[in-house]
PDB file of N, CA and C in Angstrom:
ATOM      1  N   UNK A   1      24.814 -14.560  16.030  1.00 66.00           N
ATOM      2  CA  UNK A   1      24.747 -13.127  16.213  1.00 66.00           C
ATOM      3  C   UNK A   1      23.286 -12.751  16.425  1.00 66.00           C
ATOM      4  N   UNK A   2      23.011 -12.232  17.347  1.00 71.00           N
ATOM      5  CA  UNK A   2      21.595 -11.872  17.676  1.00 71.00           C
ATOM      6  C   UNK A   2      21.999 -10.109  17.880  1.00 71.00           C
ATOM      7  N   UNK A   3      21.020  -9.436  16.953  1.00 74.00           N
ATOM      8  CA  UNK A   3      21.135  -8.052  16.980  1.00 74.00           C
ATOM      9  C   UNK A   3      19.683  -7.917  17.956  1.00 74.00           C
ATOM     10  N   UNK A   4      19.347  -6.238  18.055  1.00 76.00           N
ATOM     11  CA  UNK A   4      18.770  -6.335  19.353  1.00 76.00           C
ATOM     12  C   UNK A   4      18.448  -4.489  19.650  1.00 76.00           C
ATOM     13  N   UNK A   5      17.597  -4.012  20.364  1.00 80.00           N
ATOM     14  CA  UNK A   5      17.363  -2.363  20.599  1.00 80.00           C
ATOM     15  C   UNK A   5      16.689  -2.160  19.729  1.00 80.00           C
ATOM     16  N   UNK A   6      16.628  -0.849  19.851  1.00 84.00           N
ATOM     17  CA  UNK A   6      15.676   0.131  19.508  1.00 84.00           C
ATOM     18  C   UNK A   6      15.312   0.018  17.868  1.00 84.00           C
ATOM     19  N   UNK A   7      16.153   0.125  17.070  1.00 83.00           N
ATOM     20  CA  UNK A   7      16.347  -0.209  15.657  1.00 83.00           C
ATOM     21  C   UNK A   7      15.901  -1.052  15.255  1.00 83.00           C
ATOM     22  N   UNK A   8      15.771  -2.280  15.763  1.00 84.00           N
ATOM     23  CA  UNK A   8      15.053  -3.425  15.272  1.00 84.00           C
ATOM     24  C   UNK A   8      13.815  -3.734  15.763  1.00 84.00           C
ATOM     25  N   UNK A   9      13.223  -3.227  16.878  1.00 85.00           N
ATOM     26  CA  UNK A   9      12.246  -2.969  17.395  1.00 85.00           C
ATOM     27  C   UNK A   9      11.310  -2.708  16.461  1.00 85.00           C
ATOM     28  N   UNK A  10      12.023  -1.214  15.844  1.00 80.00           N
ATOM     29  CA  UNK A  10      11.254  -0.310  15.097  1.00 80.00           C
ATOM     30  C   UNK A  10      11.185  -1.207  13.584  1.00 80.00           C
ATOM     31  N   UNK A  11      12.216  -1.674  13.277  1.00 81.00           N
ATOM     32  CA  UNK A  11      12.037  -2.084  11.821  1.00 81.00           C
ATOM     33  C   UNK A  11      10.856  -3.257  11.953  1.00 81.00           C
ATOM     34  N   UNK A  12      10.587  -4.228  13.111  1.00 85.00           N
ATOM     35  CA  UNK A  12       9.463  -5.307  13.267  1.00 85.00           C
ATOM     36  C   UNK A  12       8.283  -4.395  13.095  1.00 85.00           C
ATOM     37  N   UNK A  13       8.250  -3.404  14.073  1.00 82.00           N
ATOM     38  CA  UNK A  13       6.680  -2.601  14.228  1.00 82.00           C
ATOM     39  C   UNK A  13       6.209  -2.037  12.550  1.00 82.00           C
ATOM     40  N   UNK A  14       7.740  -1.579  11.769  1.00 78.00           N
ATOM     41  CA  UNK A  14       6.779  -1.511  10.644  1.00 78.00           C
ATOM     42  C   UNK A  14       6.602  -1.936   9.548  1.00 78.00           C
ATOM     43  N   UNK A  15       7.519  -3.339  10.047  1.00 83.00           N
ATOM     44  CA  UNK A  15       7.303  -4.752   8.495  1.00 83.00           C
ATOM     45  C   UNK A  15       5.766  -4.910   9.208  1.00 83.00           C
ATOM     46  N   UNK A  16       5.185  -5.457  10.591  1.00 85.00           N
ATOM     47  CA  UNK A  16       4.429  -5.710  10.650  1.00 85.00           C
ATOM     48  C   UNK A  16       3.057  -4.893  10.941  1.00 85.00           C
ATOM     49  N   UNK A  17       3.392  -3.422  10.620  1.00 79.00           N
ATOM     50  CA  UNK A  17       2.470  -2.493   9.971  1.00 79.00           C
ATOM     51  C   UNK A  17       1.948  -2.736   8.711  1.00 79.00           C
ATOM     52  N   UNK A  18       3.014  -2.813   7.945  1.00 77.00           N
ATOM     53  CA  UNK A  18       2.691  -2.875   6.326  1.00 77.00           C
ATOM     54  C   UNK A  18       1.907  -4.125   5.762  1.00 77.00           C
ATOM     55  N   UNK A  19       2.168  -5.240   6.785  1.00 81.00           N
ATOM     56  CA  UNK A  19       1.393  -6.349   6.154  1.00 81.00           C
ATOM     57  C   UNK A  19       0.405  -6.538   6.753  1.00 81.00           C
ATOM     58  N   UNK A  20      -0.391  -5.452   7.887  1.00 80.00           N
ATOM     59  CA  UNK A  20      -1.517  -5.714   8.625  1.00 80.00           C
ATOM     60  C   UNK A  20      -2.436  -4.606   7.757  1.00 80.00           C
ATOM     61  N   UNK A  21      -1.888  -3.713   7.378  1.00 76.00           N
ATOM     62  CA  UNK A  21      -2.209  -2.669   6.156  1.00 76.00           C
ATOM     63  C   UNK A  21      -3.023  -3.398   5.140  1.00 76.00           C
ATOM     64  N   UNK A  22      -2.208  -4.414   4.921  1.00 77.00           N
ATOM     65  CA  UNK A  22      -2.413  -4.920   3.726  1.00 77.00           C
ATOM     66  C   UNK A  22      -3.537  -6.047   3.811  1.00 77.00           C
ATOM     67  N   UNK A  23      -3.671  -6.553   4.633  1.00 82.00           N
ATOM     68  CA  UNK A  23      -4.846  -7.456   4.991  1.00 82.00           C
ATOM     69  C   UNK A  23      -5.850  -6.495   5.640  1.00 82.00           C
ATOM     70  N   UNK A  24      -5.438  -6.291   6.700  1.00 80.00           N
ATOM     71  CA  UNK A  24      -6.802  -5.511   7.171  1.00 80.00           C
ATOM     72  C   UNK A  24      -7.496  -4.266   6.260  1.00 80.00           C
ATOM     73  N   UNK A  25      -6.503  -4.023   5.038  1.00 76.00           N
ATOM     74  CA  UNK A  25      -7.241  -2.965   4.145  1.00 76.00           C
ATOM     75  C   UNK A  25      -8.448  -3.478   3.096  1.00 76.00           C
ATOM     76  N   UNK A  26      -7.961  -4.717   3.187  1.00 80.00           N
ATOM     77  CA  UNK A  26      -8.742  -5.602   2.100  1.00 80.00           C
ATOM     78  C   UNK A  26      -9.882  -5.711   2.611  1.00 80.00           C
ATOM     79  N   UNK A  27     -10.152  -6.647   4.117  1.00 83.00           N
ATOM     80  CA  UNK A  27     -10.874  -6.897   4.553  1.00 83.00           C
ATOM     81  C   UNK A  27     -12.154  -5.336   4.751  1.00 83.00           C
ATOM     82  N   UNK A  28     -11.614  -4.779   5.079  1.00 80.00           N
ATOM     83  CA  UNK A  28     -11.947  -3.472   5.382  1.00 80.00           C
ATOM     84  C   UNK A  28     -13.058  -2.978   4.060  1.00 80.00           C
ATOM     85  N   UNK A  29     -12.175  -2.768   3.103  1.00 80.00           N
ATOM     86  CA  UNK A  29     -12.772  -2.723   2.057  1.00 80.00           C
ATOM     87  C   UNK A  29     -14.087  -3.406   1.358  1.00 80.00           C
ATOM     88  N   UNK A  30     -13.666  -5.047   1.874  1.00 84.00           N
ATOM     89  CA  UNK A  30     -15.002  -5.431   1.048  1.00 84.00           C
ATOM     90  C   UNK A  30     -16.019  -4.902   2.174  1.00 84.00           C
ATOM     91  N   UNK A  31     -15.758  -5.188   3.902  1.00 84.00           N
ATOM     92  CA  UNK A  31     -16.822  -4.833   4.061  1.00 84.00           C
ATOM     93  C   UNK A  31     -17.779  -3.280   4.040  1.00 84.00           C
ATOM     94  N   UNK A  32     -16.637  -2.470   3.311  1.00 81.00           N
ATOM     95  CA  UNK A  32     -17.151  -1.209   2.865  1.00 81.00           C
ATOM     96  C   UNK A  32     -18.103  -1.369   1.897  1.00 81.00           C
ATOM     97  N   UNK A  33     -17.996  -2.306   0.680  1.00 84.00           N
ATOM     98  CA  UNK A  33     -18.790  -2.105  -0.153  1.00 84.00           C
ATOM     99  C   UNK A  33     -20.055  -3.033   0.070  1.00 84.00           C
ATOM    100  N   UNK A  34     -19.743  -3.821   1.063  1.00 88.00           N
ATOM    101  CA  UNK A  34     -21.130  -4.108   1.683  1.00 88.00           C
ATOM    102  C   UNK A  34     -22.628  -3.510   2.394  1.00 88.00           C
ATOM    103  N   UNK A  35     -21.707  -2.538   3.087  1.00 86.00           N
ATOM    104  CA  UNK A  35     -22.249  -1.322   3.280  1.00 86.00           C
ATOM    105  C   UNK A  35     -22.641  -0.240   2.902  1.00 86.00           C
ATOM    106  N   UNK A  36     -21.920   0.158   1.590  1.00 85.00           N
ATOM    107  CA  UNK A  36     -22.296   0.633   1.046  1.00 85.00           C
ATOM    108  C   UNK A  36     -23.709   0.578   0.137  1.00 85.00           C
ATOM    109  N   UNK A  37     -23.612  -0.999  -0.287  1.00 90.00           N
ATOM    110  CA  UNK A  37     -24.512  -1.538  -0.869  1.00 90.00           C
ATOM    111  C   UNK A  37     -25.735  -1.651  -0.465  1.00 90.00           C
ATOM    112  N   UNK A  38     -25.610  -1.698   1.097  1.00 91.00           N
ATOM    113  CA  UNK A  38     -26.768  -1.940   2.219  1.00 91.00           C
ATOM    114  C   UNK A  38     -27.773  -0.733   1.952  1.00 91.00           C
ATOM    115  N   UNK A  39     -26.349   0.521   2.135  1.00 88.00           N
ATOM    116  CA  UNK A  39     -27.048   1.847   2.559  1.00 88.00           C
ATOM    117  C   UNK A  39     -27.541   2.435   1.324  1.00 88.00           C
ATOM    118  N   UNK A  40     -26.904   2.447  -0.083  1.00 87.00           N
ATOM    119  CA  UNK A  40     -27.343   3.197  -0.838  1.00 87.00           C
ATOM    120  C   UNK A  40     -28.387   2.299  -2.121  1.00 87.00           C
ATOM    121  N   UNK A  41     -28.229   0.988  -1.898  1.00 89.00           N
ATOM    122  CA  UNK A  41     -29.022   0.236  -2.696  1.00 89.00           C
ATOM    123  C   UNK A  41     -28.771   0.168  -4.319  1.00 89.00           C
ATOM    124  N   UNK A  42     -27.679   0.967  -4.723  1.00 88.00           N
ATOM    125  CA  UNK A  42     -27.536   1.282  -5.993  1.00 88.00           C
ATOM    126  C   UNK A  42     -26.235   1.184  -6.192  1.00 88.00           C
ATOM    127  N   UNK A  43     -26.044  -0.059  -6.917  1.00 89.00           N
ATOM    128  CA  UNK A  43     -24.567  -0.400  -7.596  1.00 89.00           C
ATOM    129  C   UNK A  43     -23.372   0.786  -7.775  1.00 89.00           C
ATOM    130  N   UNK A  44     -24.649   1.786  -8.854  1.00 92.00           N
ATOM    131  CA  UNK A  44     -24.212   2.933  -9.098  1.00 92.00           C
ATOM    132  C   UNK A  44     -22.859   3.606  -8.161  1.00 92.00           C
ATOM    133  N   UNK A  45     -23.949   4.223  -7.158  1.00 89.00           N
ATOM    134  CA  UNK A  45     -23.329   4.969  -5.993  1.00 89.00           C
ATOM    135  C   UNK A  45     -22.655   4.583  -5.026  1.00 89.00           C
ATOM    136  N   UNK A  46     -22.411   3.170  -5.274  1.00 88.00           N
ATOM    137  CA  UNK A  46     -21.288   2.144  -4.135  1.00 88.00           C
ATOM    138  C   UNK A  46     -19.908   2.433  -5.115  1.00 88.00           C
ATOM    139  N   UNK A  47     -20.110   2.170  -6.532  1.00 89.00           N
ATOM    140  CA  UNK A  47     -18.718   2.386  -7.867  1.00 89.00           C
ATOM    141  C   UNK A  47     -18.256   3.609  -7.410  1.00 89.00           C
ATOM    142  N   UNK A  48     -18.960   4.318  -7.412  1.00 90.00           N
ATOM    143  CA  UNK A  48     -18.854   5.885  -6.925  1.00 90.00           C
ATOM    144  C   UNK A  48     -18.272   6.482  -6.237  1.00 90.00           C
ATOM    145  N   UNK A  49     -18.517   5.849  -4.935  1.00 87.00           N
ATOM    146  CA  UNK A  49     -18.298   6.428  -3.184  1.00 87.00           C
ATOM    147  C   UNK A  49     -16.789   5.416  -3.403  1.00 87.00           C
ATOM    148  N   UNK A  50     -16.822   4.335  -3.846  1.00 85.00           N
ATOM    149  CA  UNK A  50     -15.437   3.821  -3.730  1.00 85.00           C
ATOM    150  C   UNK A  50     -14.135   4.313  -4.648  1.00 85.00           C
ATOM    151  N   UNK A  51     -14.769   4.305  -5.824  1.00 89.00           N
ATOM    152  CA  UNK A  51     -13.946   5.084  -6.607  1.00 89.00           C
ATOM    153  C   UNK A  51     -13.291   6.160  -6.326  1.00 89.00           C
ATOM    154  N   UNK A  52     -13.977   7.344  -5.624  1.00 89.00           N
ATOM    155  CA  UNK A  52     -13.336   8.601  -5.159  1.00 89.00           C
ATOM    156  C   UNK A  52     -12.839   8.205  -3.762  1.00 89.00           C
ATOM    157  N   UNK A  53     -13.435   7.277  -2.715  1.00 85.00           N
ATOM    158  CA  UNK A  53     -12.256   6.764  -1.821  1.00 85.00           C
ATOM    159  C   UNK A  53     -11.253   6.345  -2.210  1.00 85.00           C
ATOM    160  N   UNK A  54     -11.009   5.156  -3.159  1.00 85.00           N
ATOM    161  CA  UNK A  54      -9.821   4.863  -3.187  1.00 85.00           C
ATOM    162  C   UNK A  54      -8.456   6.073  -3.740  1.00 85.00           C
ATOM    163  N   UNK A  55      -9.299   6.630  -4.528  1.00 91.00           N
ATOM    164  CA  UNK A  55      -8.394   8.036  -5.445  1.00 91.00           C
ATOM    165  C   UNK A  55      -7.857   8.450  -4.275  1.00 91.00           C
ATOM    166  N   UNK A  56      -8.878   9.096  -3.221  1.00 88.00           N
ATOM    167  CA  UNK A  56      -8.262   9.775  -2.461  1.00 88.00           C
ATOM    168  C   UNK A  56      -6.934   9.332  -1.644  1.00 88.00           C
ATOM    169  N   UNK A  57      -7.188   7.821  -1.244  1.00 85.00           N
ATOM    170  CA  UNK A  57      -6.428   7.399  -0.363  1.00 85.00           C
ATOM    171  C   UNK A  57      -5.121   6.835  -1.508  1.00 85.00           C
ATOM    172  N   UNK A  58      -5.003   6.714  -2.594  1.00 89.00           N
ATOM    173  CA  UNK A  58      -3.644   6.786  -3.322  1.00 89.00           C
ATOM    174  C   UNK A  58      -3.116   7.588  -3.390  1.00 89.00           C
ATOM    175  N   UNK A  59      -3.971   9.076  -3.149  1.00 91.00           N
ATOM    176  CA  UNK A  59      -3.297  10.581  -3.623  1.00 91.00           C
ATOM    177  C   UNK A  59      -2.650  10.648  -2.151  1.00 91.00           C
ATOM    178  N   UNK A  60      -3.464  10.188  -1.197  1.00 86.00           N
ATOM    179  CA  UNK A  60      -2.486  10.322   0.326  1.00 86.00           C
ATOM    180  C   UNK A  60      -1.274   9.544   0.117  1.00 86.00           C
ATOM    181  N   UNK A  61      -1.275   8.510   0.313  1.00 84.00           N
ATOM    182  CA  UNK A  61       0.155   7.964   0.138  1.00 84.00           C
ATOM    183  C   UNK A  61       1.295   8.146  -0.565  1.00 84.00           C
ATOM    184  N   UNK A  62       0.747   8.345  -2.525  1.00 90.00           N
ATOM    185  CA  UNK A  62       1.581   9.146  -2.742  1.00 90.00           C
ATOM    186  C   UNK A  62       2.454   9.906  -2.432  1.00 90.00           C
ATOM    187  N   UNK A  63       1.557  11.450  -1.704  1.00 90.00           N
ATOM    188  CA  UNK A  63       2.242  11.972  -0.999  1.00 90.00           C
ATOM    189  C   UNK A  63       2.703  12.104  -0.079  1.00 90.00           C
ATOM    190  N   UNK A  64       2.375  11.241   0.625  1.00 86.00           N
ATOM    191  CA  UNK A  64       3.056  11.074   1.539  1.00 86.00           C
ATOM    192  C   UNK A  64       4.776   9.944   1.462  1.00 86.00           C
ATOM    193  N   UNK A  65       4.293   9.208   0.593  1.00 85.00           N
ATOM    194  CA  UNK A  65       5.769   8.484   0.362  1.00 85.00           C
ATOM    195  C   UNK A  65       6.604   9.371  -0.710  1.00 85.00           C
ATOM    196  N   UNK A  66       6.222  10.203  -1.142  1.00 93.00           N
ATOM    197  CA  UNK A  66       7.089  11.388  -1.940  1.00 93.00           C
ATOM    198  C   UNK A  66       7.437  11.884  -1.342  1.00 93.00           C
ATOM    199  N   UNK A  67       7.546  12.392  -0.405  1.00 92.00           N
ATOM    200  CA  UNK A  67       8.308  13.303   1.207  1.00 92.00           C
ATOM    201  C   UNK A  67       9.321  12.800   1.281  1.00 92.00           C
ATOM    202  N   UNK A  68       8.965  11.338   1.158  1.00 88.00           N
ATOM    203  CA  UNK A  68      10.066  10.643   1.909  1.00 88.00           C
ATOM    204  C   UNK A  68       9.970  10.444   3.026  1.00 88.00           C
ATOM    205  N   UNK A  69       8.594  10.183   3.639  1.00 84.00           N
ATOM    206  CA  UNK A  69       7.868   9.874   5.146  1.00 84.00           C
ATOM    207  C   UNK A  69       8.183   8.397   5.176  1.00 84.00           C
ATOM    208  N   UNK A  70       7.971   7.739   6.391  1.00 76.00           N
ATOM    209  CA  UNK A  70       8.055   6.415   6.313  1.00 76.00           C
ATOM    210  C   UNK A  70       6.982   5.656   6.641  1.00 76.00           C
ATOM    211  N   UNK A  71       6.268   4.860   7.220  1.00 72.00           N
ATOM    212  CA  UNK A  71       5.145   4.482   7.865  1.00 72.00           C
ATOM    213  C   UNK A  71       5.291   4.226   9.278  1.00 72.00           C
ATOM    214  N   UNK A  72       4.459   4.646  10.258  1.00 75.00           N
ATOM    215  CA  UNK A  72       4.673   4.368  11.738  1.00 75.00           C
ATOM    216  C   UNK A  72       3.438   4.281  12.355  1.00 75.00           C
ATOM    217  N   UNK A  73       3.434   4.017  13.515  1.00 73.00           N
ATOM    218  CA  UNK A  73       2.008   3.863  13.891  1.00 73.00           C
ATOM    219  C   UNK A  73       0.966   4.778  13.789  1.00 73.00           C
ATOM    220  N   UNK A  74       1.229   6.209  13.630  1.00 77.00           N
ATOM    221  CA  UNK A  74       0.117   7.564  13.486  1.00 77.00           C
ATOM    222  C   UNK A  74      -0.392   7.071  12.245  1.00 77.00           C
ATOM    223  N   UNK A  75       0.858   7.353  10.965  1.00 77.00           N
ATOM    224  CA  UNK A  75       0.572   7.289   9.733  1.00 77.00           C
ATOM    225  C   UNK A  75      -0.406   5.480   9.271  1.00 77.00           C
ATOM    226  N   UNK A  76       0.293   5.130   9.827  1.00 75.00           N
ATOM    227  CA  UNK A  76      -0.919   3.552   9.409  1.00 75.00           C
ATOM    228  C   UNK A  76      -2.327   3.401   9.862  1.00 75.00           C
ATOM    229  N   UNK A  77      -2.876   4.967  10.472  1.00 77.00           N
ATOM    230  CA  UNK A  77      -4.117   4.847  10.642  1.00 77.00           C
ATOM    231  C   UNK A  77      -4.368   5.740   9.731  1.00 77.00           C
ATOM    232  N   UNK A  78      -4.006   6.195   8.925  1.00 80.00           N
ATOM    233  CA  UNK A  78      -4.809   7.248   7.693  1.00 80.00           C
ATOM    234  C   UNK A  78      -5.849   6.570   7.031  1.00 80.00           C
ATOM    235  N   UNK A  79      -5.444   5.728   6.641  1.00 78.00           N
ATOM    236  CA  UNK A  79      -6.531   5.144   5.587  1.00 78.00           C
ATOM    237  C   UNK A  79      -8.010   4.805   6.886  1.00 78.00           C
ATOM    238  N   UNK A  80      -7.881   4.103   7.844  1.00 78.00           N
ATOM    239  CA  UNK A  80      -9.154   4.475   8.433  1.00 78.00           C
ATOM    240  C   UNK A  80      -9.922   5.389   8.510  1.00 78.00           C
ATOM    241  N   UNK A  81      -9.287   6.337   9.135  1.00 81.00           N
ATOM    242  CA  UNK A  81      -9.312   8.017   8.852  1.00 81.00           C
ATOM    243  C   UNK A  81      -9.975   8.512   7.965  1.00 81.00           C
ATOM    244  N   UNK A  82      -9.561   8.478   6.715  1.00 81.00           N
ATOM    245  CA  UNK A  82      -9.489   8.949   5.730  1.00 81.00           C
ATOM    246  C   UNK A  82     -10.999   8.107   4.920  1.00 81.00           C
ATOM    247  N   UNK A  83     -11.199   6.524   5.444  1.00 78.00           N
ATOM    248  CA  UNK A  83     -12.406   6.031   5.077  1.00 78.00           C
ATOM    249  C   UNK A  83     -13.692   6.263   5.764  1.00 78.00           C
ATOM    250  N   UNK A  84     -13.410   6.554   7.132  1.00 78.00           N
ATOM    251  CA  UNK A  84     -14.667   7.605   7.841  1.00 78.00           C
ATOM    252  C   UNK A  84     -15.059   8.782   7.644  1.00 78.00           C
ATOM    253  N   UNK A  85     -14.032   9.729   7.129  1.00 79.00           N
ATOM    254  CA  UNK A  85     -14.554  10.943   6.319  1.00 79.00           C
ATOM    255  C   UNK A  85     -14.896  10.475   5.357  1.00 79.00           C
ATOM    256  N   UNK A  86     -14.590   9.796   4.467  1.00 76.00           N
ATOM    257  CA  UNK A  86     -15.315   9.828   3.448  1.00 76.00           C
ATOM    258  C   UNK A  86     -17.030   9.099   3.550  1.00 76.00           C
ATOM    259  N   UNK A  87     -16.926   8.367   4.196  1.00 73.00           N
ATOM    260  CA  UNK A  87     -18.566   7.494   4.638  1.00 73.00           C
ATOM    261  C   UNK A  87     -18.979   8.837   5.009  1.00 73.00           C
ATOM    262  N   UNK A  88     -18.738   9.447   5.873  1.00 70.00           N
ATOM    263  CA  UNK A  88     -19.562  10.224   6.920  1.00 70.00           C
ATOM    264  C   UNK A  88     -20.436  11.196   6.114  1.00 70.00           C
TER     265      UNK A  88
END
């Protein structure tokens, strides 16, 4: 039995959203605090700047998976998003 269309299409695009999420967030991350480290020189203010990034970006998902939203390609760029406002 080989299933097939639109439906399964969609269910691949966002198993393999969620686990590119999940690696590329990591990666992402350390090299945030590399940078961070670069730019602000102070342990301090790298704990800091990440700490209130990450808050923020749990309080997004949260709510956003409290809706009852699902993940799709718009929504799996938030956290980029959401980590350039906060650098900027």
């Amino acid at each position: 039995v080989h299933a097939s269309g639109v439906p399964v299409v969609v269910v691949d695009i966002v198993e393999a959203l969620a686990s590119d999420l999940v690696r590329m967030g990591g990666a992402a991350l350390v090299l945030a605090l590399l940078y961070l480290l670069a730019v602000t020189r102070s342990p301090r203010f790298t704990l800091l700047t990440l700490v209130v990034l990450l808050a923020t970006l749990a309080a997004t998902f949260a709510l956003f998976f409290a809706t009852g939203r699902t993940l799709t390609i718009v929504s799996a760029n938030a956290p980029s998003l959401i980590a350039l406002m906060g650098f900027a």
